[in-house]
């Protein structure tokens, strides 16, 4: 079973940056490895539904929610089984628990808390 471990969250002031990481492990097939899956970053703020923030294809194409476009950048390192989310110019409304997910699977990590506050 594939496992996902997110890290890199914390408490930051508005306008600052954070870089989240998500490491995937447990791929047992040589045919289906980390590099063969698109990846997502989601977030869930208190009292709100989980929302898709960013997506990256196996080839590196990306897409973003309008609320983070121009501020967040998703990237991946297939050699390290890791997907990243660089978050710049953070705003209080970015406060949430952030999760990564392998597209097409039901596995979730434990998430990493991001709090943006002065």
CSV table of C-alpha atoms in Angstrom, one decimal:
chain,number,residue,atom,x,y,z
A,1,UNK,CA,0.0,0.0,0.0
A,2,UNK,CA,1.3,3.4,-1.0
A,3,UNK,CA,2.0,5.8,1.9
A,4,UNK,CA,2.3,9.5,1.7
A,5,UNK,CA,4.1,11.7,4.2
A,6,UNK,CA,3.7,15.5,4.1
A,7,UNK,CA,6.0,17.9,5.8
A,8,UNK,CA,7.1,21.5,5.8
A,9,UNK,CA,4.2,23.3,7.3
A,10,UNK,CA,4.3,25.8,10.0
A,11,UNK,CA,3.3,29.3,11.3
A,12,UNK,CA,4.4,32.2,9.1
A,13,UNK,CA,3.5,35.8,8.7
A,14,UNK,CA,1.5,37.1,5.7
A,15,UNK,CA,3.7,37.6,2.7
A,16,UNK,CA,6.2,35.0,3.7
A,17,UNK,CA,6.9,31.6,2.0
A,18,UNK,CA,6.8,27.9,2.8
A,19,UNK,CA,7.8,24.9,0.9
A,20,UNK,CA,5.8,21.7,1.5
A,21,UNK,CA,7.1,18.2,0.6
A,22,UNK,CA,5.3,15.0,0.2
A,23,UNK,CA,7.2,11.7,0.0
A,24,UNK,CA,5.5,8.6,-1.4
A,25,UNK,CA,6.6,5.1,-0.6
A,26,UNK,CA,5.3,1.5,-0.9
A,27,UNK,CA,5.2,1.1,-4.7
A,28,UNK,CA,5.4,-2.6,-5.2
A,29,UNK,CA,5.1,-2.8,-9.0
A,30,UNK,CA,7.9,-2.0,-11.4
A,31,UNK,CA,5.2,-0.9,-13.9
A,32,UNK,CA,3.4,1.5,-11.6
A,33,UNK,CA,5.9,3.8,-9.8
A,34,UNK,CA,5.7,7.3,-8.5
A,35,UNK,CA,6.7,8.7,-11.9
A,36,UNK,CA,3.7,7.1,-13.6
A,37,UNK,CA,1.1,9.0,-11.5
A,38,UNK,CA,-0.1,12.6,-11.6
A,39,UNK,CA,-0.1,14.2,-8.2
A,40,UNK,CA,-2.3,16.7,-6.4
A,41,UNK,CA,-2.0,19.0,-3.5
A,42,UNK,CA,-5.2,19.6,-1.6
A,43,UNK,CA,-6.0,21.7,1.5
A,44,UNK,CA,-8.7,21.8,4.1
A,45,UNK,CA,-9.4,24.9,6.2
A,46,UNK,CA,-11.4,24.7,9.4
A,47,UNK,CA,-15.1,24.3,8.7
A,48,UNK,CA,-14.6,24.0,5.0
A,49,UNK,CA,-14.5,21.2,2.5
A,50,UNK,CA,-11.2,19.9,1.2
A,51,UNK,CA,-10.2,21.7,-2.0
A,52,UNK,CA,-7.8,21.0,-4.9
A,53,UNK,CA,-5.0,23.4,-4.9
A,54,UNK,CA,-2.5,22.2,-7.5
A,55,UNK,CA,-2.0,19.4,-10.0
A,56,UNK,CA,1.1,18.1,-11.8
A,57,UNK,CA,1.1,15.5,-14.6
A,58,UNK,CA,3.7,12.8,-15.1
A,59,UNK,CA,5.4,15.0,-17.6
A,60,UNK,CA,5.4,18.1,-15.4
A,61,UNK,CA,2.4,20.0,-16.7
A,62,UNK,CA,0.7,21.9,-13.9
A,63,UNK,CA,-2.6,23.5,-13.1
A,64,UNK,CA,-3.7,25.6,-10.1
A,65,UNK,CA,-6.8,26.8,-8.3
A,66,UNK,CA,-7.5,30.4,-9.1
A,67,UNK,CA,-7.0,31.4,-5.5
A,68,UNK,CA,-3.3,30.4,-5.6
A,69,UNK,CA,-2.3,30.9,-9.2
A,70,UNK,CA,0.8,33.0,-9.5
A,71,UNK,CA,1.8,32.4,-5.9
A,72,UNK,CA,2.1,28.6,-5.6
A,73,UNK,CA,4.3,26.3,-7.6
A,74,UNK,CA,4.0,22.5,-7.7
A,75,UNK,CA,6.9,20.4,-8.8
A,76,UNK,CA,8.1,16.8,-8.5
A,77,UNK,CA,11.3,14.9,-8.2
A,78,UNK,CA,10.7,11.4,-9.5
A,79,UNK,CA,14.1,10.2,-8.3
A,80,UNK,CA,13.1,11.0,-4.8
A,81,UNK,CA,9.4,10.0,-5.0
A,82,UNK,CA,8.6,13.5,-3.9
A,83,UNK,CA,6.2,16.3,-4.9
A,84,UNK,CA,6.7,19.8,-3.6
A,85,UNK,CA,4.5,22.9,-3.2
A,86,UNK,CA,6.3,26.2,-3.1
A,87,UNK,CA,4.0,28.7,-1.5
A,88,UNK,CA,4.9,32.4,-1.8
A,89,UNK,CA,3.2,35.6,-0.7
A,90,UNK,CA,1.1,33.6,1.8
A,91,UNK,CA,-2.2,35.0,2.9
A,92,UNK,CA,-4.3,34.3,6.1
A,93,UNK,CA,-6.8,32.6,3.8
A,94,UNK,CA,-4.2,30.0,2.9
A,95,UNK,CA,-4.4,28.7,6.5
A,96,UNK,CA,-5.3,25.0,6.2
A,97,UNK,CA,-4.1,21.5,6.5
A,98,UNK,CA,-2.3,20.6,3.3
A,99,UNK,CA,-2.4,17.1,1.8
A,100,UNK,CA,-0.9,15.4,-1.2
A,101,UNK,CA,-2.6,12.7,-3.2
A,102,UNK,CA,-1.8,10.3,-5.9
A,103,UNK,CA,-4.3,10.8,-8.7
A,104,UNK,CA,-6.5,7.7,-9.1
A,105,UNK,CA,-5.9,6.3,-5.6
A,106,UNK,CA,-7.7,6.7,-2.3
A,107,UNK,CA,-4.6,7.1,-0.2
A,108,UNK,CA,-4.1,10.2,1.9
A,109,UNK,CA,-1.3,11.3,4.1
A,110,UNK,CA,-1.7,12.8,7.5
A,111,UNK,CA,-1.4,16.3,6.2
A,112,UNK,CA,0.8,19.3,7.3
A,113,UNK,CA,-0.6,22.4,9.0
A,114,UNK,CA,0.0,25.8,7.5
A,115,UNK,CA,-1.0,28.8,9.5
A,116,UNK,CA,-0.6,32.3,8.1
A,117,UNK,CA,-1.0,34.9,10.8
A,118,UNK,CA,0.6,38.1,12.0
